C-alpha atoms as a PDB file:
ATOM      1  CA  MET A   1      -0.027   0.058   0.043  1.00  0.00           C
ATOM      2  CA  ASN A   2       2.785   2.460   0.951  1.00  0.00           C
ATOM      3  CA  LYS A   3       4.627   1.627  -2.311  1.00  0.00           C
ATOM      4  CA  ALA A   4       1.346   2.332  -4.372  1.00  0.00           C
ATOM      5  CA  TRP A   5       0.843   5.677  -2.573  1.00  0.00           C
ATOM      6  CA  GLY A   6       4.555   6.506  -3.285  1.00  0.00           C
ATOM      7  CA  ILE A   7       3.973   5.854  -7.020  1.00  0.00           C
ATOM      8  CA  ILE A   8       0.881   8.102  -7.070  1.00  0.00           C
ATOM      9  CA  ILE A   9       2.590  10.932  -5.313  1.00  0.00           C
ATOM     10  CA  GLY A  10       5.600  10.517  -7.737  1.00  0.00           C
ATOM     11  CA  LEU A  11       3.286  10.928 -10.806  1.00  0.00           C
ATOM     12  CA  VAL A  12       1.523  13.890  -9.288  1.00  0.00           C
ATOM     13  CA  MET A  13       4.889  15.664  -8.767  1.00  0.00           C
ATOM     14  CA  LEU A  14       5.954  14.707 -12.234  1.00  0.00           C
ATOM     15  CA  LEU A  15       2.855  16.037 -13.848  1.00  0.00           C
ATOM     16  CA  GLY A  16       3.381  19.242 -12.012  1.00  0.00           C
ATOM     17  CA  ALA A  17       6.988  19.564 -13.024  1.00  0.00           C
ATOM     18  CA  CYS A  18       5.896  18.956 -16.637  1.00  0.00           C
ATOM     19  CA  LYS A  19       3.393  21.921 -16.610  1.00  0.00           C
ATOM     20  CA  PRO A  20       4.167  23.664 -20.004  1.00  0.00           C
ATOM     21  CA  GLY A  21       5.797  27.054 -19.919  1.00  0.00           C
ATOM     22  CA  THR A  22       6.179  29.697 -22.630  1.00  0.00           C
ATOM     23  CA  PRO A  23       7.713  28.114 -25.879  1.00  0.00           C
ATOM     24  CA  SER A  24      11.154  29.405 -26.504  1.00  0.00           C
ATOM     25  CA  GLN A  25      10.285  31.126 -29.785  1.00  0.00           C
ATOM     26  CA  PHE A  26       8.151  33.727 -27.829  1.00  0.00           C
ATOM     27  CA  ILE A  27       9.361  36.434 -25.452  1.00  0.00           C
ATOM     28  CA  GLN A  28       9.471  35.116 -21.956  1.00  0.00           C
ATOM     29  CA  PRO A  29       7.151  36.632 -19.282  1.00  0.00           C
ATOM     30  CA  ASP A  30       9.791  38.501 -17.418  1.00  0.00           C
ATOM     31  CA  ASP A  31      11.194  40.022 -20.569  1.00  0.00           C
ATOM     32  CA  MET A  32       7.726  40.870 -21.775  1.00  0.00           C
ATOM     33  CA  GLU A  33       6.892  42.632 -18.580  1.00  0.00           C
ATOM     34  CA  ASP A  34      10.096  44.797 -18.842  1.00  0.00           C
ATOM     35  CA  ILE A  35       9.537  45.599 -22.438  1.00  0.00           C
ATOM     36  CA  LEU A  36       5.955  46.769 -21.820  1.00  0.00           C
ATOM     37  CA  VAL A  37       7.018  48.897 -18.878  1.00  0.00           C
ATOM     38  CA  GLU A  38       9.827  50.554 -20.916  1.00  0.00           C
ATOM     39  CA  TYR A  39       7.483  50.920 -23.899  1.00  0.00           C
ATOM     40  CA  HIS A  40       4.904  52.859 -21.849  1.00  0.00           C
ATOM     41  CA  LEU A  41       7.463  55.155 -20.229  1.00  0.00           C
ATOM     42  CA  ALA A  42       9.038  55.881 -23.636  1.00  0.00           C
ATOM     43  CA  ARG A  43       5.587  56.487 -25.143  1.00  0.00           C
ATOM     44  CA  ALA A  44       4.914  58.940 -22.389  1.00  0.00           C
ATOM     45  CA  ILE A  45       8.095  60.800 -23.208  1.00  0.00           C
ATOM     46  CA  ALA A  46       7.114  60.886 -26.869  1.00  0.00           C
ATOM     47  CA  GLN A  47       3.877  62.521 -26.053  1.00  0.00           C
ATOM     48  CA  ARG A  48       5.341  64.995 -23.675  1.00  0.00           C
ATOM     49  CA  GLU A  49       7.684  66.262 -26.438  1.00  0.00           C
ATOM     50  CA  GLY A  50       4.655  67.424 -28.319  1.00  0.00           C
ATOM     51  CA  GLY A  51       4.392  68.011 -32.049  1.00  0.00           C
ATOM     52  CA  THR A  52       1.770  66.853 -34.533  1.00  0.00           C
ATOM     53  CA  TYR A  53      -0.033  63.491 -34.397  1.00  0.00           C
ATOM     54  CA  GLU A  54       2.194  62.031 -37.130  1.00  0.00           C
ATOM     55  CA  GLU A  55       5.530  63.279 -35.231  1.00  0.00           C
ATOM     56  CA  THR A  56       4.373  61.761 -31.987  1.00  0.00           C
ATOM     57  CA  ASN A  57       3.501  58.316 -33.764  1.00  0.00           C
ATOM     58  CA  TYR A  58       6.946  58.437 -35.496  1.00  0.00           C
ATOM     59  CA  ARG A  59       8.718  58.935 -32.192  1.00  0.00           C
ATOM     60  CA  GLU A  60       6.753  56.207 -30.580  1.00  0.00           C
ATOM     61  CA  ALA A  61       7.763  53.772 -33.424  1.00  0.00           C
ATOM     62  CA  LEU A  62      11.390  54.708 -32.841  1.00  0.00           C
ATOM     63  CA  TYR A  63      11.187  54.156 -29.123  1.00  0.00           C
ATOM     64  CA  ILE A  64       9.690  50.681 -29.241  1.00  0.00           C
ATOM     65  CA  GLU A  65      12.420  49.701 -31.822  1.00  0.00           C
ATOM     66  CA  SER A  66      15.031  50.839 -29.441  1.00  0.00           C
ATOM     67  CA  VAL A  67      13.483  48.973 -26.501  1.00  0.00           C
ATOM     68  CA  LEU A  68      13.205  45.753 -28.374  1.00  0.00           C
ATOM     69  CA  LYS A  69      16.773  46.205 -29.740  1.00  0.00           C
ATOM     70  CA  LYS A  70      17.886  46.655 -26.015  1.00  0.00           C
ATOM     71  CA  TYR A  71      16.467  43.229 -25.084  1.00  0.00           C
ATOM     72  CA  GLY A  72      17.466  41.519 -28.415  1.00  0.00           C
ATOM     73  CA  TYR A  73      14.183  40.950 -29.942  1.00  0.00           C
ATOM     74  CA  THR A  74      12.688  41.759 -33.323  1.00  0.00           C
ATOM     75  CA  LYS A  75       9.452  43.380 -34.164  1.00  0.00           C
ATOM     76  CA  GLU A  76       8.188  40.172 -35.544  1.00  0.00           C
ATOM     77  CA  GLN A  77       9.062  38.320 -32.304  1.00  0.00           C
ATOM     78  CA  PHE A  78       7.355  40.972 -30.292  1.00  0.00           C
ATOM     79  CA  ASP A  79       4.092  40.977 -32.312  1.00  0.00           C
ATOM     80  CA  SER A  80       3.869  37.156 -32.363  1.00  0.00           C
ATOM     81  CA  SER A  81       4.514  37.004 -28.624  1.00  0.00           C
ATOM     82  CA  LEU A  82       1.811  39.458 -27.978  1.00  0.00           C
ATOM     83  CA  MET A  83      -0.641  37.220 -29.968  1.00  0.00           C
ATOM     84  CA  TYR A  84       0.492  34.244 -28.010  1.00  0.00           C
ATOM     85  CA  TYR A  85      -0.059  35.814 -24.668  1.00  0.00           C
ATOM     86  CA  TYR A  86      -3.313  37.317 -25.569  1.00  0.00           C
ATOM     87  CA  LYS A  87      -4.767  33.885 -26.479  1.00  0.00           C
ATOM     88  CA  ARG A  88      -3.880  32.920 -22.998  1.00  0.00           C
ATOM     89  CA  ALA A  89      -5.678  35.560 -21.064  1.00  0.00           C
ATOM     90  CA  ASP A  90      -4.596  34.214 -17.597  1.00  0.00           C
ATOM     91  CA  ARG A  91      -0.842  34.609 -18.357  1.00  0.00           C
ATOM     92  CA  PHE A  92      -1.252  37.960 -20.084  1.00  0.00           C
ATOM     93  CA  ASP A  93      -3.408  39.342 -17.123  1.00  0.00           C
ATOM     94  CA  ASP A  94      -0.550  38.355 -14.736  1.00  0.00           C
ATOM     95  CA  ILE A  95       2.012  40.107 -16.928  1.00  0.00           C
ATOM     96  CA  TYR A  96      -0.041  43.315 -17.411  1.00  0.00           C
ATOM     97  CA  ARG A  97      -1.053  43.378 -13.768  1.00  0.00           C
ATOM     98  CA  SER A  98       2.577  43.639 -12.842  1.00  0.00           C
ATOM     99  CA  VAL A  99       3.212  46.255 -15.497  1.00  0.00           C
ATOM    100  CA  ALA A 100       0.279  48.405 -14.316  1.00  0.00           C
ATOM    101  CA  ASP A 101       1.542  48.195 -10.823  1.00  0.00           C
ATOM    102  CA  ARG A 102       5.035  49.107 -11.846  1.00  0.00           C
ATOM    103  CA  LEU A 103       3.998  52.111 -13.912  1.00  0.00           C
ATOM    104  CA  GLU A 104       1.697  53.367 -11.031  1.00  0.00           C
ATOM    105  CA  GLU A 105       4.616  53.179  -8.654  1.00  0.00           C
ATOM    106  CA  GLN A 106       6.712  55.079 -11.088  1.00  0.00           C
ATOM    107  CA  ALA A 107       4.131  57.750 -11.577  1.00  0.00           C
ATOM    108  CA  LEU A 108       3.598  58.316  -7.832  1.00  0.00           C
ATOM    109  CA  LEU A 109       7.372  58.578  -7.422  1.00  0.00           C
ATOM    110  CA  LEU A 110       7.297  61.327 -10.060  1.00  0.00           C
ATOM    111  CA  GLY A 111       4.672  63.158  -8.108  1.00  0.00           C
ATOM    112  CA  ALA A 112       1.534  62.100  -9.879  1.00  0.00           C
ATOM    113  CA  THR A 113      -1.814  61.714  -8.002  1.00  0.00           C
ATOM    114  CA  GLU A 114      -4.064  58.721  -8.105  1.00  0.00           C
ATOM    115  CA  GLY A 115      -6.585  60.670 -10.168  1.00  0.00           C
ATOM    116  CA  GLU A 116     -10.334  60.629 -10.247  1.00  0.00           C
ATOM    117  CA  ILE A 117     -10.498  56.969 -10.887  1.00  0.00           C
ATOM    118  CA  GLY A 118      -8.998  56.446  -7.510  1.00  0.00           C
ATOM    119  CA  MET A 119     -11.884  58.042  -5.765  1.00  0.00           C
ATOM    120  CA  TYR A 120     -13.799  54.686  -5.911  1.00  0.00           C
ATOM    121  CA  ALA A 121     -10.995  52.286  -5.527  1.00  0.00           C
ATOM    122  CA  SER A 122     -11.819  51.578  -1.904  1.00  0.00           C
ATOM    123  CA  TYR A 123     -15.563  50.973  -2.519  1.00  0.00           C
ATOM    124  CA  ASP A 124     -16.967  47.335  -2.299  1.00  0.00           C
ATOM    125  CA  ASN A 125     -20.212  46.181  -3.658  1.00  0.00           C
ATOM    126  CA  THR A 126     -22.464  47.268  -0.830  1.00  0.00           C
ATOM    127  CA  GLY A 127     -23.529  50.712   0.280  1.00  0.00           C
ATOM    128  CA  ASP A 128     -25.031  53.759  -1.215  1.00  0.00           C
ATOM    129  CA  THR A 129     -22.143  54.239  -3.498  1.00  0.00           C
ATOM    130  CA  ALA A 130     -20.716  50.860  -4.634  1.00  0.00           C
ATOM    131  CA  ASN A 131     -18.327  49.372  -7.121  1.00  0.00           C
ATOM    132  CA  ILE A 132     -20.480  46.552  -8.501  1.00  0.00           C
ATOM    133  CA  TRP A 133     -18.070  45.481 -11.254  1.00  0.00           C
ATOM    134  CA  ALA A 134     -17.317  41.778 -10.703  1.00  0.00           C
ATOM    135  CA  ASP A 135     -15.832  40.860 -14.060  1.00  0.00           C
ATOM    136  CA  ARG A 136     -12.196  41.218 -15.183  1.00  0.00           C
ATOM    137  CA  ALA A 137     -10.558  44.529 -13.987  1.00  0.00           C
ATOM    138  CA  MET A 138      -8.172  44.682 -17.017  1.00  0.00           C
ATOM    139  CA  LEU A 139      -8.484  43.766 -20.566  1.00  0.00           C
ATOM    140  CA  ALA A 140      -6.121  43.742 -23.683  1.00  0.00           C
ATOM    141  CA  MET A 141      -7.646  44.168 -27.100  1.00  0.00           C
ATOM    142  CA  MET A 142      -6.426  43.772 -30.666  1.00  0.00           C
ATOM    143  CA  PRO A 143      -8.345  45.100 -33.819  1.00  0.00           C
ATOM    144  CA  LEU A 144      -8.457  41.528 -35.094  1.00  0.00           C
ATOM    145  CA  PRO A 145     -11.531  39.124 -34.486  1.00  0.00           C
ATOM    146  CA  PRO A 146     -12.152  37.715 -32.044  1.00  0.00           C
ATOM    147  CA  TYR A 147      -9.776  39.810 -29.975  1.00  0.00           C
ATOM    148  CA  ASN A 148     -11.571  43.066 -30.792  1.00  0.00           C
ATOM    149  CA  HIS A 149     -14.903  42.463 -29.003  1.00  0.00           C
ATOM    150  CA  TRP A 150     -15.673  41.689 -25.427  1.00  0.00           C
ATOM    151  CA  ASP A 151     -19.158  41.148 -23.986  1.00  0.00           C
ATOM    152  CA  PHE A 152     -20.212  41.484 -20.323  1.00  0.00           C
ATOM    153  CA  GLN A 153     -23.349  41.232 -18.337  1.00  0.00           C
ATOM    154  CA  VAL A 154     -23.873  42.518 -14.763  1.00  0.00           C
ATOM    155  CA  GLU A 155     -25.801  40.545 -12.261  1.00  0.00           C
ATOM    156  CA  VAL A 156     -28.781  42.233 -10.900  1.00  0.00           C
ATOM    157  CA  ASP A 157     -29.860  41.465  -7.466  1.00  0.00           C
ATOM    158  CA  SER A 158     -31.966  42.881  -4.432  1.00  0.00           C
ATOM    159  CA  SER A 159     -29.312  45.577  -3.798  1.00  0.00           C
ATOM    160  CA  PHE A 160     -30.505  47.450  -6.915  1.00  0.00           C
ATOM    161  CA  ARG A 161     -33.167  50.125  -6.444  1.00  0.00           C
ATOM    162  CA  LYS A 162     -35.345  52.456  -8.311  1.00  0.00           C
ATOM    163  CA  ASN A 163     -33.603  55.654  -9.382  1.00  0.00           C
ATOM    164  CA  ASP A 164     -30.166  54.136  -9.248  1.00  0.00           C
ATOM    165  CA  SER A 165     -27.706  55.772 -11.536  1.00  0.00           C
ATOM    166  CA  PHE A 166     -24.483  54.310 -12.850  1.00  0.00           C
ATOM    167  CA  MET A 167     -20.909  55.309 -14.003  1.00  0.00           C
ATOM    168  CA  MET A 168     -18.537  52.919 -15.862  1.00  0.00           C
ATOM    169  CA  GLN A 169     -15.031  54.188 -15.887  1.00  0.00           C
ATOM    170  CA  PHE A 170     -11.616  52.786 -16.749  1.00  0.00           C
ATOM    171  CA  MET A 171      -8.159  53.814 -17.818  1.00  0.00           C
ATOM    172  CA  ALA A 172      -7.597  53.345 -21.672  1.00  0.00           C
ATOM    173  CA  ASP A 173      -3.981  52.937 -22.896  1.00  0.00           C
ATOM    174  CA  TYR A 174      -3.492  52.799 -26.685  1.00  0.00           C
ATOM    175  CA  MET A 175      -0.276  51.033 -27.800  1.00  0.00           C
ATOM    176  CA  PHE A 176      -0.642  51.864 -31.522  1.00  0.00           C
ATOM    177  CA  GLN A 177       2.249  52.674 -33.849  1.00  0.00           C
ATOM    178  CA  ASP A 178      -0.173  53.536 -36.667  1.00  0.00           C
ATOM    179  CA  GLY A 179      -3.623  53.022 -37.710  1.00  0.00           C
ATOM    180  CA  THR A 180      -7.003  54.292 -36.558  1.00  0.00           C
ATOM    181  CA  ARG A 181      -7.675  54.452 -32.839  1.00  0.00           C
ATOM    182  CA  ASP A 182     -11.300  53.870 -32.329  1.00  0.00           C
ATOM    183  CA  ALA A 183     -12.932  51.904 -29.637  1.00  0.00           C
ATOM    184  CA  ILE A 184     -16.590  51.740 -28.291  1.00  0.00           C
ATOM    185  CA  LEU A 185     -18.045  51.129 -24.962  1.00  0.00           C
ATOM    186  CA  TYR A 186     -21.811  50.182 -25.173  1.00  0.00           C
ATOM    187  CA  VAL A 187     -24.021  49.784 -22.040  1.00  0.00           C
ATOM    188  CA  SER A 188     -27.721  49.039 -21.992  1.00  0.00           C
ATOM    189  CA  VAL A 189     -30.035  48.726 -18.888  1.00  0.00           C
ATOM    190  CA  THR A 190     -33.457  47.139 -19.268  1.00  0.00           C
ATOM    191  CA  TYR A 191     -36.245  47.866 -16.688  1.00  0.00           C
ATOM    192  CA  ASP A 192     -39.285  46.089 -15.479  1.00  0.00           C
ATOM    193  CA  ASN A 193     -41.524  48.063 -17.796  1.00  0.00           C
ATOM    194  CA  ASP A 194     -39.539  46.824 -20.824  1.00  0.00           C
ATOM    195  CA  THR A 195     -37.904  50.179 -21.251  1.00  0.00           C
ATOM    196  CA  THR A 196     -34.240  50.002 -22.263  1.00  0.00           C
ATOM    197  CA  ILE A 197     -31.818  53.020 -21.795  1.00  0.00           C
ATOM    198  CA  SER A 198     -28.673  52.465 -23.844  1.00  0.00           C
ATOM    199  CA  LYS A 199     -25.563  54.662 -23.994  1.00  0.00           C
ATOM    200  CA  THR A 200     -22.501  54.502 -26.146  1.00  0.00           C
ATOM    201  CA  SER A 201     -19.054  56.150 -25.739  1.00  0.00           C
ATOM    202  CA  ARG A 202     -16.307  56.213 -28.426  1.00  0.00           C
ATOM    203  CA  PHE A 203     -12.788  56.929 -27.346  1.00  0.00           C
ATOM    204  CA  ALA A 204      -9.711  57.397 -29.534  1.00  0.00           C
ATOM    205  CA  SER A 205      -7.161  58.500 -26.977  1.00  0.00           C
ATOM    206  CA  SER A 206      -5.526  57.245 -23.824  1.00  0.00           C
ATOM    207  CA  GLY A 207      -6.583  58.378 -20.367  1.00  0.00           C
ATOM    208  CA  LEU A 208      -9.609  58.166 -18.011  1.00  0.00           C
ATOM    209  CA  MET A 209     -12.866  57.279 -19.747  1.00  0.00           C
ATOM    210  CA  GLN A 210     -16.259  57.631 -18.107  1.00  0.00           C
ATOM    211  CA  LEU A 211     -19.744  56.752 -19.171  1.00  0.00           C
ATOM    212  CA  ARG A 212     -22.940  57.711 -17.219  1.00  0.00           C
ATOM    213  CA  ILE A 213     -26.357  56.020 -17.036  1.00  0.00           C
ATOM    214  CA  PRO A 214     -28.984  58.419 -15.629  1.00  0.00           C
ATOM    215  CA  GLU A 215     -31.473  57.409 -12.960  1.00  0.00           C
ATOM    216  CA  TYR A 216     -34.852  56.077 -13.988  1.00  0.00           C
ATOM    217  CA  ASP A 217     -37.935  55.411 -11.717  1.00  0.00           C
ATOM    218  CA  HIS A 218     -38.225  51.662 -12.362  1.00  0.00           C
ATOM    219  CA  ASN A 219     -36.624  48.462 -11.127  1.00  0.00           C
ATOM    220  CA  ILE A 220     -33.733  47.063 -13.323  1.00  0.00           C
ATOM    221  CA  LYS A 221     -34.105  43.594 -14.902  1.00  0.00           C
ATOM    222  CA  LYS A 222     -30.878  43.444 -16.920  1.00  0.00           C
ATOM    223  CA  MET A 223     -27.676  45.253 -17.586  1.00  0.00           C
ATOM    224  CA  ARG A 224     -25.246  44.364 -20.258  1.00  0.00           C
ATOM    225  CA  GLY A 225     -22.737  45.757 -22.784  1.00  0.00           C
ATOM    226  CA  PHE A 226     -19.506  45.368 -24.718  1.00  0.00           C
ATOM    227  CA  PHE A 227     -16.194  46.792 -25.505  1.00  0.00           C
ATOM    228  CA  TYR A 228     -15.358  46.923 -29.344  1.00  0.00           C
ATOM    229  CA  LEU A 229     -11.979  47.957 -30.978  1.00  0.00           C
ATOM    230  CA  SER A 230     -12.410  48.778 -34.703  1.00  0.00           C
ATOM    231  CA  GLY A 231      -9.733  48.886 -37.449  1.00  0.00           C
ATOM    232  CA  GLY A 232      -9.555  45.156 -38.324  1.00  0.00           C
ATOM    233  CA  ASN A 233      -9.849  45.899 -42.009  1.00  0.00           C
ATOM    234  CA  GLU A 234      -6.634  48.094 -42.090  1.00  0.00           C
ATOM    235  CA  ARG A 235      -3.593  46.357 -43.437  1.00  0.00           C
ATOM    236  CA  THR A 236      -0.638  46.937 -41.097  1.00  0.00           C
ATOM    237  CA  THR A 237       2.158  45.026 -39.728  1.00  0.00           C
ATOM    238  CA  THR A 238       2.821  47.390 -36.692  1.00  0.00           C
ATOM    239  CA  THR A 239       1.848  47.002 -33.085  1.00  0.00           C
ATOM    240  CA  ARG A 240      -1.798  47.775 -32.299  1.00  0.00           C
ATOM    241  CA  LEU A 241      -2.867  46.997 -28.818  1.00  0.00           C
ATOM    242  CA  LEU A 242      -5.371  48.570 -26.479  1.00  0.00           C
ATOM    243  CA  PHE A 243      -5.151  48.210 -22.704  1.00  0.00           C
ATOM    244  CA  LEU A 244      -8.076  48.781 -20.380  1.00  0.00           C
ATOM    245  CA  ASN A 245      -7.141  48.929 -16.817  1.00  0.00           C
ATOM    246  CA  ASN A 246      -9.027  49.287 -13.361  1.00  0.00           C
ATOM    247  CA  ILE A 247     -12.483  48.779 -15.042  1.00  0.00           C
ATOM    248  CA  GLN A 248     -15.137  49.786 -12.577  1.00  0.00           C
ATOM    249  CA  LEU A 249     -18.960  50.152 -12.479  1.00  0.00           C
ATOM    250  CA  ILE A 250     -20.111  52.523  -9.843  1.00  0.00           C
ATOM    251  CA  ARG A 251     -23.742  52.455  -8.657  1.00  0.00           C
ATOM    252  CA  PHE A 252     -25.237  55.387  -6.883  1.00  0.00           C
ATOM    253  CA  HIS A 253     -28.426  55.054  -4.793  1.00  0.00           C
ATOM    254  CA  SER A 254     -30.648  58.089  -5.240  1.00  0.00           C
ATOM    255  CA  PRO A 255     -30.959  60.336  -2.039  1.00  0.00           C
ATOM    256  CA  LYS A 256     -34.539  60.652  -3.089  1.00  0.00           C
ATOM    257  CA  GLN A 257     -35.119  56.961  -2.885  1.00  0.00           C
ATOM    258  CA  GLU A 258     -33.366  56.752   0.504  1.00  0.00           C
ATOM    259  CA  ASP A 259     -35.650  59.454   1.825  1.00  0.00           C
ATOM    260  CA  GLU A 260     -38.772  57.608   0.502  1.00  0.00           C
ATOM    261  CA  ALA A 261     -37.564  54.385   2.073  1.00  0.00           C
ATOM    262  CA  LYS A 262     -37.162  56.103   5.437  1.00  0.00           C
ATOM    263  CA  LYS A 263     -40.508  57.746   5.141  1.00  0.00           C
ATOM    264  CA  ASP A 264     -42.213  54.363   4.240  1.00  0.00           C
ATOM    265  CA  SER A 265     -40.434  52.763   7.248  1.00  0.00           C
ATOM    266  CA  ILE A 266     -41.795  55.336   9.661  1.00  0.00           C
ATOM    267  CA  GLU A 267     -45.361  55.159   8.202  1.00  0.00           C
ATOM    268  CA  SER A 268     -45.258  51.400   8.494  1.00  0.00           C
ATOM    269  CA  ASP A 269     -44.338  51.650  12.174  1.00  0.00           C
ATOM    270  CA  THR A 270     -47.005  54.294  12.761  1.00  0.00           C
ATOM    271  CA  ASN A 271     -49.711  52.076  11.110  1.00  0.00           C
ATOM    272  CA  GLY A 272     -48.864  49.189  13.380  1.00  0.00           C
ATOM    273  CA  GLY A 273     -46.730  47.386  10.953  1.00  0.00           C
ATOM    274  CA  ARG A 274     -49.157  47.458   8.040  1.00  0.00           C
ATOM    275  CA  LEU A 275     -47.576  48.532   4.686  1.00  0.00           C
ATOM    276  CA  ASN A 276     -49.075  51.314   2.815  1.00  0.00           C
ATOM    277  CA  ALA A 277     -49.578  51.554  -0.859  1.00  0.00           C
ATOM    278  CA  ASP A 278     -46.463  53.561  -1.607  1.00  0.00           C
ATOM    279  CA  SER A 279     -44.232  51.048   0.079  1.00  0.00           C
ATOM    280  CA  LEU A 280     -45.667  48.390  -2.176  1.00  0.00           C
ATOM    281  CA  GLY A 281     -45.193  50.558  -5.168  1.00  0.00           C
ATOM    282  CA  GLY A 282     -48.848  51.075  -5.781  1.00  0.00           C
ATOM    283  CA  GLY A 283     -48.724  54.742  -5.704  1.00  0.00           C
ATOM    284  CA  ASP A 284     -47.044  54.911  -9.136  1.00  0.00           C
ATOM    285  CA  SER A 285     -49.627  55.102 -11.952  1.00  0.00           C
ATOM    286  CA  ARG A 286     -47.152  55.459 -14.759  1.00  0.00           C
ATOM    287  CA  ARG A 287     -47.147  52.723 -17.375  1.00  0.00           C
ATOM    288  CA  GLY A 288     -44.732  51.350 -19.800  1.00  0.00           C
ATOM    289  CA  GLY A 289     -42.059  53.959 -19.829  1.00  0.00           C
ATOM    290  CA  ALA A 290     -44.286  57.013 -20.022  1.00  0.00           C
ATOM    291  CA  ALA A 291     -42.275  58.721 -17.320  1.00  0.00           C
ATOM    292  CA  VAL A 292     -40.375  61.901 -18.564  1.00  0.00           C
ATOM    293  CA  LEU A 293     -36.611  61.301 -18.495  1.00  0.00           C
ATOM    294  CA  SER A 294     -34.159  64.081 -19.047  1.00  0.00           C
ATOM    295  CA  LEU A 295     -31.390  62.650 -21.278  1.00  0.00           C
ATOM    296  CA  ASP A 296     -27.830  63.744 -21.711  1.00  0.00           C
ATOM    297  CA  SER A 297     -25.722  63.462 -24.688  1.00  0.00           C
ATOM    298  CA  GLY A 298     -25.245  59.906 -26.116  1.00  0.00           C
ATOM    299  CA  THR A 299     -28.212  58.387 -24.285  1.00  0.00           C
ATOM    300  CA  SER A 300     -31.125  56.685 -26.077  1.00  0.00           C
ATOM    301  CA  ILE A 301     -34.390  55.394 -24.587  1.00  0.00           C
ATOM    302  CA  HIS A 302     -36.810  53.141 -26.387  1.00  0.00           C
ATOM    303  CA  ARG A 303     -39.733  50.752 -25.692  1.00  0.00           C
ATOM    304  CA  VAL A 304     -39.186  47.131 -26.599  1.00  0.00           C
ATOM    305  CA  VAL A 305     -42.076  44.638 -26.933  1.00  0.00           C
ATOM    306  CA  LYS A 306     -39.890  41.636 -27.021  1.00  0.00           C
ATOM    307  CA  ARG A 307     -36.426  40.813 -25.596  1.00  0.00           C
ATOM    308  CA  PRO A 308     -33.873  43.467 -26.916  1.00  0.00           C
ATOM    309  CA  ARG A 309     -31.738  42.377 -29.679  1.00  0.00           C
ATOM    310  CA  ALA A 310     -27.917  42.274 -29.165  1.00  0.00           C
ATOM    311  CA  VAL A 311     -26.458  45.393 -30.709  1.00  0.00           C
ATOM    312  CA  GLU A 312     -23.776  44.596 -33.273  1.00  0.00           C
ATOM    313  CA  PRO A 313     -20.968  47.197 -33.659  1.00  0.00           C
END
């Protein structure tokens, strides 16, 4: 029996030791991390020097070539390695998480502040203001199918209330040497009266991006959306990569809803524990999305009879 257990343990250890690593023809994780860090720093220098859009892109191309030359890799090896890691999202996430941490440390050493996105970094998924994003916090995209499209759906639970508003935000970082920089964030919210509010934001530059969904006096049934990076039809052999980092979806409970909840609670106690009509939602006579909603730029509101169709970019 002891001999049998020894054989089993030996096989387990052998299988663990044989876990495949990165093939030798691709840039190894440590080098890839260093290259990405130095590239981002060099790109920041190129942008700081100013000039036209074409001049900045030209300097970025020279900087990435010098970084690759420093580590002894060709442009072809770098591009093929990016594709290899992107197909293995878990490995690429580990690499870019380290890259993001190192760049943040470097920025803070140079006197930068955490920025507006840091305002909600400490929020969990509870409370009046909550970060309810439970999906991947970072994403890398290429303008090549299927790496140019990423769908998401937010789980709706009892913590959602009427008149909730939302803000989706993230840091975008384009790693493009040429080609069109054009990405889209689309978010739609479907309510219990079959009204859907949808909002689209296009972004073509790096930095903090935010998209807001206004409050609406109905309960939410579904929230979903997607990121899409265009430019797949352009013929190019240069690096084109979009990093999305620190993705957050902030939910804000309406102060008006909080006041109404407190009022209902007081009236319920006054009535000897009997719930009144307002606390059951019976006081709202509006039907099917007839409520007037003030819409800001980029927001659309429409009635749907059946399940909303998926929006194709």
